[in-house]
Amino acid sequence: MQTAADAGDAATLLAAVPAGRRVALVDPRFVGHVHALRLGLTDPRFAAATVPGALTAQPEARGALLRALRRTTAAVGAGAPVVAPDTDPAPEDRTVPGRIAVALEAEGTAVKRPELGSLTATVPTDAGARATAESARDEVDDEAVRLRSAVKAHDGFFTTFAISPYSRYIARWCARRGLTPNQVTTASLITALIAAGAAATGTRGGYVAAGILLLVSFVLDCTDGQLARYSLQYSTMGAWLDATFDRAKEYAYYAGLAIGAVRGGDDVWVLALGAMVLQACRHVVDFSFNEANHDAVANTSPTAALSDKLDSVGWTVWARRMIVLPIGERWAMIAVLTALTTPRIVFFALLIGCSLAACYTTAGRLLRSLTRRASRTDRAAQALADLADSGPLAQGVAAVAPGLRGAFTAPAVALLGTLVMIGAALFLPYGSWLTVAAAAVYVLLSGLAVARPLKGVLDWLVPPFFRAAEYVTILVLAARSDAPHAVPAAFGLVSAVAYHHYDTVYRIRGGTGAPPQWLVRTIGGHEGRTAMVAVLAAVLTHTAGFTTALTALAVAVALVVLVESIRFWVSSSAPAVHDEGELA
């Protein structure tokens, strides 16, 4: 920390700081909470941020900061205001940091202004104002505010009332001992994997231990995000770990339960894969709807208005959050049922609960879409196209096919293709080449569905239909095969593909766009993989070769996707974001 005599001296001192370091300007008259300064000066997610009396800039905004500081110095020195003469700047914009923030924004540099709530941050101009500010500061315990703000907003009932009241203190304990969110995230993953191993023993003691360990893993899962918010330790690696490990833990646990059930004489691999498929399809409905409406212009849906009205009644908020069976409620249910019942009952409860939740959320989103008047943007259409995951076959059809017109045409065509593909896998003789013909029809309809930009009111349904077609086809063909261990191999394939789809979602959310096209082409797109599995089932009918082929395909997809994903998420272009809004 260095003290500048004036604005000109501050510019000289800042210019001498090495280019790769973050810098901050704080008015010497500043009065406020330490946590207010943390929020304004230490969050790594923003190139520039400010609170009243303080301003920070990351290396990428250093040049703009120096230019703004020099302009401010010249203006103040000449007695001229930095803002236009006919404006009345807010008090926080009359300080040097405030004036520079205004100048940065005028130049086009985004400046984050975090919400401070009850925290104090001000620059008093006289003794009376200073006494008032100090009194306001002393009345509020900023550590208590810091602990409260560490808990994610809009969390589920179980997480809010059964986990967060004590996990926030675990987060503080970790912060004071120098532990990072990534270390806690890794500990949560390891604990969940140990839980899966305990479940795989197939013994009652193993199931009880698995249930307890799964709850411990969930506590750590909550703690890592709370630690990140408590200490503002956001990172690109943390974003990747946070975005993917929840799914890895849950699906690994499903596999552990299935292995344990087989050891006990009950093969539930089909139920395990069905639970994973249902959960993945639920998520893509959430992701697709949210991306379609991410920046929609206008929202006049009476359904949304009713939802907002219900949110004003306390008990309805919690009831609605519990109905969707978020991760906290879901993991608690899995843990308790694992300890007390059998894997088959666990999966039946999951399938029933997640089906009801999917019906509730999808029905609400359909009503919102049909009753709202909104214009969707090119960005939303591109996000939906990326989520569709169309490979070279569908893209080739889309390139030569005339665009189908009509508000509901794209989802109708996608649904038709999905029904053709799943129906063929279910009802045609197993191994029939007619299933391959149905896959060809699915490829054609998939291309027609994405031949025009996805801007229709229900076009957000296209990616979920494609996910259902691919995942369910793999599940059904593996289940109908007599090849030994075909369903576990299919579980591995769906896991690898689902990872690719989750990776796509979080890249889009981070504002960096979908994975590169070469990756999508290499792994075939949804229609290419679906057609390939249909061909494998026809060629390798009722032989162990089908299991081998599914395993090889799973390994190939996983290697390509993981290598490229790890490369991206540890690169400098990855976004330092954490999931704050969804209930997972």
XYZ file of C-alpha atoms in Angstrom:
584
model
C 0.000 0.000 0.000
C 1.305 3.449 -0.951
C -0.092 6.885 -0.201
C -0.386 9.384 -3.051
C -0.181 13.103 -2.403
C -2.704 13.887 -5.143
C -4.316 12.403 -8.266
C -1.241 13.103 -10.352
C 0.984 11.294 -7.864
C -1.496 8.398 -7.883
C -1.144 8.092 -11.663
C 2.653 7.970 -11.328
C 2.516 5.304 -8.610
C 0.042 3.166 -10.571
C 2.136 3.346 -13.727
C 5.086 1.918 -11.778
C 3.179 -1.197 -10.663
C 4.040 -4.313 -12.770
C 1.562 -4.762 -15.618
C 0.309 -8.182 -14.505
C -0.941 -7.064 -11.090
C -4.323 -5.815 -9.911
C -4.341 -2.242 -8.595
C -6.765 -0.311 -6.407
C -7.451 3.296 -5.510
C -8.972 4.094 -2.103
C -9.913 7.582 -0.936
C -8.042 8.272 2.362
C -11.290 9.592 3.855
C -13.050 6.239 3.307
C -15.220 4.971 6.152
C -16.802 1.556 5.899
C -16.702 -2.134 6.557
C -13.749 -4.263 5.586
C -16.082 -6.648 3.776
C -17.411 -3.779 1.655
C -13.836 -3.232 0.460
C -13.456 -6.973 -0.164
C -16.559 -6.993 -2.358
C -15.366 -3.977 -4.289
C -11.659 -4.704 -4.580
C -10.956 -8.453 -4.500
C -13.563 -10.252 -6.635
C -11.584 -11.774 -9.557
C -14.596 -12.096 -11.857
C -14.670 -8.437 -12.916
C -12.107 -6.414 -14.835
C -13.048 -3.269 -12.886
C -15.207 -2.745 -9.799
C -16.036 0.068 -7.442
C -17.712 0.900 -4.149
C -18.090 4.463 -2.865
C -14.572 5.758 -2.301
C -12.685 2.821 -3.821
C -11.933 1.417 -7.281
C -10.016 -1.602 -8.540
C -8.792 -2.716 -11.961
C -7.511 -6.063 -13.169
C -4.545 -6.109 -15.581
C -6.855 -6.030 -18.620
C -8.380 -2.751 -17.417
C -5.132 -1.101 -16.263
C -4.635 0.867 -19.455
C -8.141 2.299 -19.361
C -7.688 3.129 -15.668
C -4.508 5.128 -16.282
C -6.085 7.020 -19.170
C -9.127 7.840 -17.046
C -6.952 8.878 -14.105
C -4.882 11.233 -16.252
C -8.034 12.774 -17.729
C -9.483 13.152 -14.249
C -6.270 14.734 -13.000
C -6.312 17.263 -15.812
C -9.991 18.048 -15.278
C -9.769 18.423 -11.518
C -6.580 20.443 -11.793
C -8.259 22.808 -14.206
C -11.281 23.108 -11.955
C -13.573 21.482 -14.487
C -16.010 18.699 -13.590
C -15.448 15.224 -14.987
C -19.156 14.719 -15.688
C -21.262 16.887 -17.949
C -22.062 20.348 -16.512
C -25.830 19.724 -16.608
C -25.648 16.574 -14.480
C -25.632 16.170 -10.724
C -23.309 13.263 -9.943
C -24.118 10.928 -7.092
C -22.019 11.581 -3.956
C -19.924 8.467 -4.551
C -19.038 9.786 -8.027
C -17.599 13.040 -6.625
C -14.577 11.299 -5.115
C -11.524 10.606 -7.261
C -12.269 6.842 -7.455
C -15.892 7.632 -8.271
C -14.963 10.109 -11.011
C -12.562 7.582 -12.517
C -15.271 4.889 -12.487
C -17.570 7.234 -14.406
C -14.777 7.982 -16.869
C -14.055 4.268 -17.340
C -17.708 3.586 -18.131
C -17.777 6.509 -20.548
C -14.850 4.905 -22.373
C -16.677 1.573 -22.603
C -15.075 -0.367 -19.730
C -17.673 -2.165 -17.623
C -17.371 -1.346 -13.920
C -19.026 -3.685 -11.428
C -20.841 -2.020 -8.535
C -21.583 -4.815 -6.003
C -24.660 -4.659 -3.809
C -23.585 -3.770 -0.280
C -26.909 -4.139 1.540
C -26.440 -3.114 5.164
C -22.678 -2.655 4.788
C -21.282 0.860 5.016
C -18.996 2.370 2.381
C -18.801 6.145 2.102
C -16.483 9.141 1.934
C -17.646 11.749 4.489
C -16.871 15.380 3.732
C -16.980 16.813 7.260
C -16.703 15.763 10.890
C -20.452 15.339 11.337
C -20.777 13.091 8.306
C -17.779 11.056 9.466
C -19.308 10.538 12.920
C -22.580 9.413 11.332
C -20.779 7.002 8.985
C -18.686 5.528 11.781
C -21.799 5.034 13.892
C -23.568 3.247 11.013
C -20.496 1.095 10.483
C -20.245 0.122 14.138
C -23.936 -0.846 14.324
C -23.538 -3.578 11.705
C -21.416 -6.692 12.228
C -19.753 -7.130 8.852
C -18.623 -10.668 9.749
C -22.257 -11.683 10.271
C -23.139 -10.108 6.922
C -20.229 -11.915 5.310
C -21.424 -15.244 6.673
C -25.003 -14.658 5.526
C -23.905 -13.640 2.054
C -21.790 -16.783 1.769
C -24.996 -18.808 1.432
C -26.335 -19.079 -2.114
C -29.579 -17.235 -2.694
C -32.681 -19.211 -3.724
C -31.427 -22.530 -2.413
C -33.673 -25.498 -1.716
C -35.519 -26.135 1.562
C -33.243 -28.937 2.785
C -30.068 -27.038 1.961
C -31.320 -23.799 3.506
C -32.544 -25.233 6.799
C -30.582 -28.476 7.268
C -27.150 -27.694 5.815
C -26.381 -23.975 5.489
C -26.925 -23.061 9.169
C -23.666 -24.867 10.011
C -21.865 -25.337 6.677
C -21.197 -21.586 6.495
C -19.138 -21.920 9.675
C -17.235 -24.817 8.148
C -16.539 -22.506 5.193
C -15.179 -19.838 7.553
C -13.049 -22.454 9.334
C -11.613 -23.489 5.962
C -10.941 -19.877 4.976
C -9.057 -19.160 8.193
C -6.822 -22.164 7.581
C -6.013 -21.238 4.017
C -8.033 -23.969 2.333
C -9.359 -23.199 -1.144
C -12.787 -23.963 -2.638
C -11.119 -26.293 -5.138
C -9.671 -28.375 -2.311
C -13.077 -28.631 -0.643
C -14.691 -29.519 -3.986
C -12.147 -32.278 -4.493
C -12.789 -33.558 -0.966
C -16.514 -33.655 -1.747
C -15.855 -35.682 -4.896
C -13.564 -38.128 -3.095
C -16.143 -38.575 -0.322
C -18.883 -39.276 -2.869
C -16.687 -41.793 -4.672
C -15.996 -43.551 -1.368
C -19.772 -43.558 -0.777
C -20.261 -45.153 -4.206
C -17.640 -47.758 -3.283
C -19.440 -48.486 -0.012
C -22.725 -48.908 -1.871
C -21.002 -51.243 -4.333
C -20.295 -53.714 -1.517
C -23.938 -54.731 -1.582
C -24.092 -55.138 2.210
C -26.394 -53.405 4.682
C -23.405 -51.927 6.482
C -22.086 -50.664 3.173
C -25.434 -49.068 2.333
C -25.628 -47.320 5.716
C -22.080 -46.026 5.335
C -22.857 -44.936 1.765
C -25.879 -42.915 2.891
C -23.905 -41.158 5.617
C -20.969 -40.425 3.326
C -23.274 -39.086 0.615
C -24.672 -36.551 3.090
C -21.131 -35.609 4.173
C -20.237 -35.127 0.510
C -23.242 -32.837 0.092
C -22.231 -30.763 3.117
C -18.806 -30.307 1.538
C -20.492 -29.519 -1.775
C -22.353 -26.658 -0.106
C -19.234 -25.591 1.763
C -17.089 -25.122 -1.347
C -19.445 -22.544 -2.841
C -19.882 -20.818 0.499
C -16.117 -20.695 0.920
C -15.791 -19.150 -2.544
C -18.362 -16.477 -1.683
C -17.023 -15.925 1.849
C -13.437 -15.383 0.708
C -14.220 -14.287 -2.880
C -11.997 -17.064 -4.235
C -13.512 -17.498 -7.675
C -11.350 -19.168 -10.305
C -11.483 -20.721 -13.738
C -10.543 -24.123 -12.371
C -13.159 -23.730 -9.649
C -15.799 -22.951 -12.251
C -14.989 -26.167 -14.110
C -14.894 -28.312 -10.980
C -18.098 -26.798 -9.615
C -19.877 -27.245 -12.941
C -19.033 -30.900 -13.460
C -18.362 -32.632 -10.159
C -21.979 -32.594 -8.942
C -23.035 -34.705 -11.902
C -19.966 -36.937 -11.659
C -20.697 -37.612 -7.979
C -24.362 -38.373 -8.503
C -23.893 -40.648 -11.497
C -20.950 -42.463 -9.909
C -23.188 -43.121 -6.918
C -25.880 -44.544 -9.224
C -23.262 -46.899 -10.643
C -22.146 -47.911 -7.143
C -25.723 -48.714 -6.158
C -26.207 -50.777 -9.322
C -23.019 -52.768 -8.686
C -24.068 -53.391 -5.089
C -27.515 -54.559 -6.184
C -26.001 -57.018 -8.662
C -23.851 -58.444 -5.881
C -27.042 -58.937 -3.895
C -28.703 -60.732 -6.788
C -30.803 -57.870 -8.185
C -29.769 -56.359 -11.530
C -30.951 -52.720 -11.545
C -28.604 -51.322 -14.190
C -31.557 -50.412 -16.420
C -33.118 -48.428 -13.559
C -29.787 -46.733 -12.813
C -29.344 -45.692 -16.431
C -32.983 -44.635 -16.607
C -32.530 -42.400 -13.562
C -29.452 -40.813 -15.109
C -31.220 -40.260 -18.453
C -34.222 -38.681 -16.747
C -32.071 -36.389 -14.635
C -29.963 -35.314 -17.633
C -33.090 -34.601 -19.702
C -34.544 -32.558 -16.831
C -31.428 -30.465 -16.770
C -31.384 -29.816 -20.489
C -34.994 -28.591 -20.243
C -33.839 -26.120 -17.575
C -30.776 -25.034 -19.520
C -32.540 -24.746 -22.871
C -35.479 -22.718 -21.524
C -33.195 -20.364 -19.615
C -30.917 -19.786 -22.594
C -33.885 -19.163 -24.900
C -35.117 -16.452 -22.517
C -31.750 -15.220 -21.270
C -32.037 -11.867 -23.017
C -35.604 -11.977 -24.331
C -37.063 -8.562 -25.004
C -40.232 -8.225 -22.861
C -41.984 -10.674 -20.561
C -45.732 -10.289 -20.466
C -46.608 -13.851 -19.475
C -49.474 -14.046 -16.948
C -47.941 -17.347 -15.838
C -44.776 -15.491 -14.831
C -46.883 -12.883 -13.035
C -48.684 -15.646 -11.114
C -45.333 -17.201 -10.212
C -44.085 -13.866 -8.881
C -47.286 -13.493 -6.855
C -46.854 -16.952 -5.337
C -43.270 -16.081 -4.445
C -44.638 -13.364 -2.170
C -46.280 -16.043 0.006
C -43.609 -17.714 2.130
C -44.839 -21.297 2.289
C -45.517 -21.511 -1.462
C -41.906 -20.592 -2.206
C -40.578 -23.547 -0.228
C -43.276 -25.908 -1.493
C -42.433 -25.081 -5.095
C -38.717 -25.468 -4.481
C -39.272 -28.870 -2.920
C -41.558 -30.056 -5.729
C -38.762 -29.710 -8.290
C -36.629 -32.088 -6.182
C -33.406 -30.029 -6.223
C -30.067 -31.522 -5.394
C -30.408 -31.163 -1.618
C -33.778 -32.914 -1.386
C -32.718 -35.457 -3.984
C -29.479 -36.415 -2.248
C -31.172 -36.544 1.158
C -33.799 -38.900 -0.251
C -31.155 -41.085 -1.899
C -29.041 -41.210 1.284
C -31.930 -42.139 3.593
C -33.397 -44.719 1.229
C -29.972 -46.250 0.609
C -29.421 -46.752 4.325
C -32.905 -48.110 5.044
C -34.086 -49.903 1.900
C -32.695 -51.451 -1.303
C -31.147 -50.008 -4.486
C -34.275 -50.953 -6.447
C -36.469 -48.867 -4.137
C -33.964 -45.990 -4.353
C -34.158 -45.934 -8.142
C -37.946 -46.311 -8.237
C -38.250 -43.338 -5.853
C -35.844 -41.355 -8.006
C -37.703 -42.150 -11.220
C -41.099 -41.294 -9.732
C -39.919 -38.138 -7.961
C -37.920 -36.808 -10.899
C -40.751 -37.611 -13.322
C -43.233 -35.600 -11.254
C -40.720 -32.749 -10.937
C -40.074 -32.803 -14.691
C -43.806 -32.657 -15.438
C -44.281 -29.730 -13.063
C -41.378 -27.626 -14.348
C -41.924 -28.404 -18.023
C -45.647 -27.627 -17.827
C -44.895 -24.264 -16.219
C -42.347 -23.410 -18.893
C -44.694 -24.411 -21.674
C -47.373 -22.114 -20.240
C -44.910 -19.255 -19.908
C -43.737 -19.710 -23.477
C -47.249 -19.873 -24.937
C -48.605 -16.901 -22.992
C -45.727 -14.469 -23.278
C -45.032 -11.948 -26.005
C -41.297 -11.783 -26.431
C -38.780 -11.380 -29.224
C -35.837 -13.789 -28.991
C -32.393 -12.656 -29.992
C -29.737 -14.069 -32.285
C -27.702 -14.951 -29.211
C -30.544 -17.098 -27.859
C -30.985 -18.834 -31.215
C -27.259 -19.584 -31.372
C -27.281 -20.949 -27.820
C -30.151 -23.297 -28.703
C -28.328 -24.414 -31.843
C -25.232 -25.154 -29.747
C -27.294 -27.059 -27.178
C -28.864 -29.086 -29.990
C -25.404 -30.593 -30.616
C -26.048 -31.274 -34.304
C -23.277 -33.226 -35.992
C -22.139 -33.305 -39.616
C -25.094 -35.421 -40.790
C -27.781 -33.097 -39.429
C -25.789 -30.034 -40.469
C -25.514 -31.436 -43.996
C -29.273 -31.913 -44.173
C -29.871 -28.423 -42.758
C -27.526 -26.904 -45.350
C -29.520 -28.211 -48.322
C -33.041 -28.377 -46.875
C -35.452 -25.473 -47.201
C -36.203 -23.861 -43.859
C -39.514 -25.051 -42.457
C -41.834 -22.190 -41.563
C -44.264 -22.011 -38.685
C -44.103 -21.091 -35.013
C -44.193 -24.703 -33.827
C -42.557 -26.454 -36.772
C -39.053 -27.024 -35.376
C -40.129 -28.671 -32.073
C -42.835 -30.662 -33.890
C -40.302 -32.051 -36.361
C -37.811 -32.771 -33.579
C -40.523 -34.540 -31.559
C -41.543 -36.592 -34.597
C -37.945 -37.671 -35.131
C -37.612 -38.563 -31.442
C -40.784 -40.670 -31.495
C -39.681 -42.455 -34.675
C -36.280 -43.300 -33.189
C -37.447 -44.362 -29.735
C -40.456 -46.211 -31.159
C -38.242 -48.197 -33.527
C -35.834 -49.104 -30.716
C -38.735 -50.198 -28.496
C -41.086 -52.016 -30.852
C -39.161 -53.280 -33.877
C -37.438 -56.660 -33.568
C -34.106 -56.173 -31.840
C -31.257 -55.950 -34.335
C -33.597 -55.212 -37.245
C -32.212 -53.105 -40.060
C -35.520 -51.248 -39.959
C -34.171 -49.627 -36.786
C -31.245 -48.386 -38.855
C -33.740 -47.043 -41.402
C -35.535 -45.272 -38.561
C -32.193 -43.778 -37.527
C -31.793 -42.438 -41.079
C -35.241 -40.832 -40.802
C -34.183 -39.370 -37.453
C -31.072 -37.857 -39.045
C -33.215 -36.286 -41.782
C -35.775 -34.859 -39.359
C -33.025 -33.610 -37.034
C -31.507 -31.632 -39.884
C -34.888 -30.201 -40.892
C -35.574 -29.116 -37.295
C -32.457 -26.920 -37.170
C -32.563 -25.667 -40.772
C -33.859 -22.287 -39.561
C -32.765 -20.201 -36.534
C -34.489 -21.480 -33.384
C -36.470 -18.357 -32.504
C -39.958 -19.836 -32.186
C -41.882 -19.732 -28.928
C -41.306 -23.453 -28.251
C -38.009 -23.931 -30.060
C -36.278 -24.393 -26.699
C -37.810 -27.893 -26.733
C -35.603 -28.978 -29.644
C -32.441 -29.754 -27.583
C -34.403 -31.733 -24.926
C -36.070 -33.808 -27.649
C -32.673 -34.596 -29.167
C -31.250 -35.545 -25.755
C -34.186 -37.860 -25.085
C -33.856 -39.503 -28.504
C -30.146 -40.228 -28.091
C -30.096 -41.282 -24.438
C -33.274 -43.367 -24.516
C -32.250 -45.107 -27.746
C -28.943 -46.154 -26.201
C -30.764 -47.314 -23.041
C -33.420 -49.324 -24.894
C -31.078 -51.034 -27.360
C -28.668 -51.981 -24.587
C -31.504 -53.264 -22.378
C -32.980 -55.361 -25.200
C -29.626 -56.847 -26.114
C -28.640 -60.235 -24.778
C -25.001 -59.149 -24.792
C -23.532 -59.464 -21.294
C -22.885 -56.151 -19.502
C -24.361 -54.121 -22.372
C -26.293 -51.822 -20.028
C -23.256 -50.915 -17.871
C -21.398 -50.157 -21.118
C -24.336 -47.978 -22.211
C -24.188 -46.256 -18.803
C -20.583 -45.336 -19.534
C -21.447 -44.054 -23.014
C -24.325 -41.879 -21.790
C -22.089 -40.554 -18.990
C -19.423 -39.487 -21.504
C -21.951 -37.830 -23.815
C -23.766 -36.164 -20.911
C -20.467 -34.678 -19.732
C -20.048 -33.123 -23.176
C -23.542 -31.631 -22.977
C -23.011 -30.208 -19.467
C -19.660 -28.811 -20.591
C -21.437 -27.065 -23.475
C -23.979 -25.525 -21.100
C -21.416 -24.053 -18.733
C -19.279 -22.652 -21.527
C -22.321 -20.852 -22.914
C -23.203 -19.591 -19.439
C -19.698 -18.239 -19.030
C -20.069 -16.224 -22.225
C -17.315 -18.039 -24.113
C -19.531 -19.953 -26.543
C -19.936 -23.657 -27.199
C -17.087 -26.158 -27.690
C -15.355 -25.913 -31.092
C -17.074 -27.404 -34.124
C -14.230 -29.831 -34.727
C -15.072 -31.476 -31.404
C -18.764 -31.834 -32.275
C -17.863 -33.265 -35.687
C -15.309 -35.663 -34.190
C -17.791 -37.223 -31.761
C -20.537 -37.293 -34.400
C -23.243 -35.071 -32.981
C -26.386 -36.474 -31.364
C -27.751 -37.890 -34.614
C -24.466 -39.501 -35.636
C -24.015 -41.273 -32.305
C -27.644 -42.427 -32.304
C -27.329 -43.834 -35.821
C -24.030 -45.522 -34.940
C -25.538 -47.330 -31.938
C -28.447 -48.497 -34.127
C -25.989 -49.849 -36.702
C -23.925 -51.576 -34.005
C -27.054 -53.234 -32.617
C -27.920 -54.539 -36.112
C -24.423 -55.758 -36.949
C -23.504 -57.197 -33.558
C -26.881 -58.675 -32.636
C -26.882 -60.680 -29.388
C -23.098 -60.904 -29.203
C -20.537 -59.712 -26.705
C -19.174 -57.552 -29.512
C -22.021 -55.083 -28.900
C -20.800 -54.504 -25.339
C -17.240 -54.114 -26.587
C -18.343 -51.638 -29.251
C -20.343 -49.548 -26.764
C -17.397 -49.535 -24.372
C -14.964 -48.484 -27.119
C -17.328 -45.704 -28.218
C -17.696 -44.506 -24.621
C -13.923 -44.429 -24.114
C -13.339 -42.608 -27.403
C -15.972 -39.938 -26.690
C -14.745 -39.502 -23.116
C -11.105 -39.085 -24.132
C -11.815 -36.495 -26.823
C -14.281 -34.544 -24.711
C -12.281 -34.595 -21.475
C -8.967 -33.626 -23.054
C -10.479 -30.642 -24.858
C -12.601 -29.677 -21.834
C -9.644 -29.730 -19.426
C -7.596 -27.717 -21.905
C -10.325 -25.085 -22.064
C -11.171 -24.823 -18.369
C -7.567 -24.377 -17.260
C -6.891 -21.825 -19.992
C -6.935 -18.069 -19.552
C -10.075 -17.774 -21.689
C -12.253 -19.759 -19.264
C -14.772 -17.723 -17.250
C -14.317 -17.340 -13.481
C -17.979 -17.949 -12.678
C -19.931 -20.093 -10.244
C -23.477 -21.361 -10.538
C -25.596 -19.133 -8.299
C -29.100 -19.411 -9.641
C -30.133 -22.976 -10.389
C -31.202 -25.582 -7.871
C -29.390 -28.351 -9.827
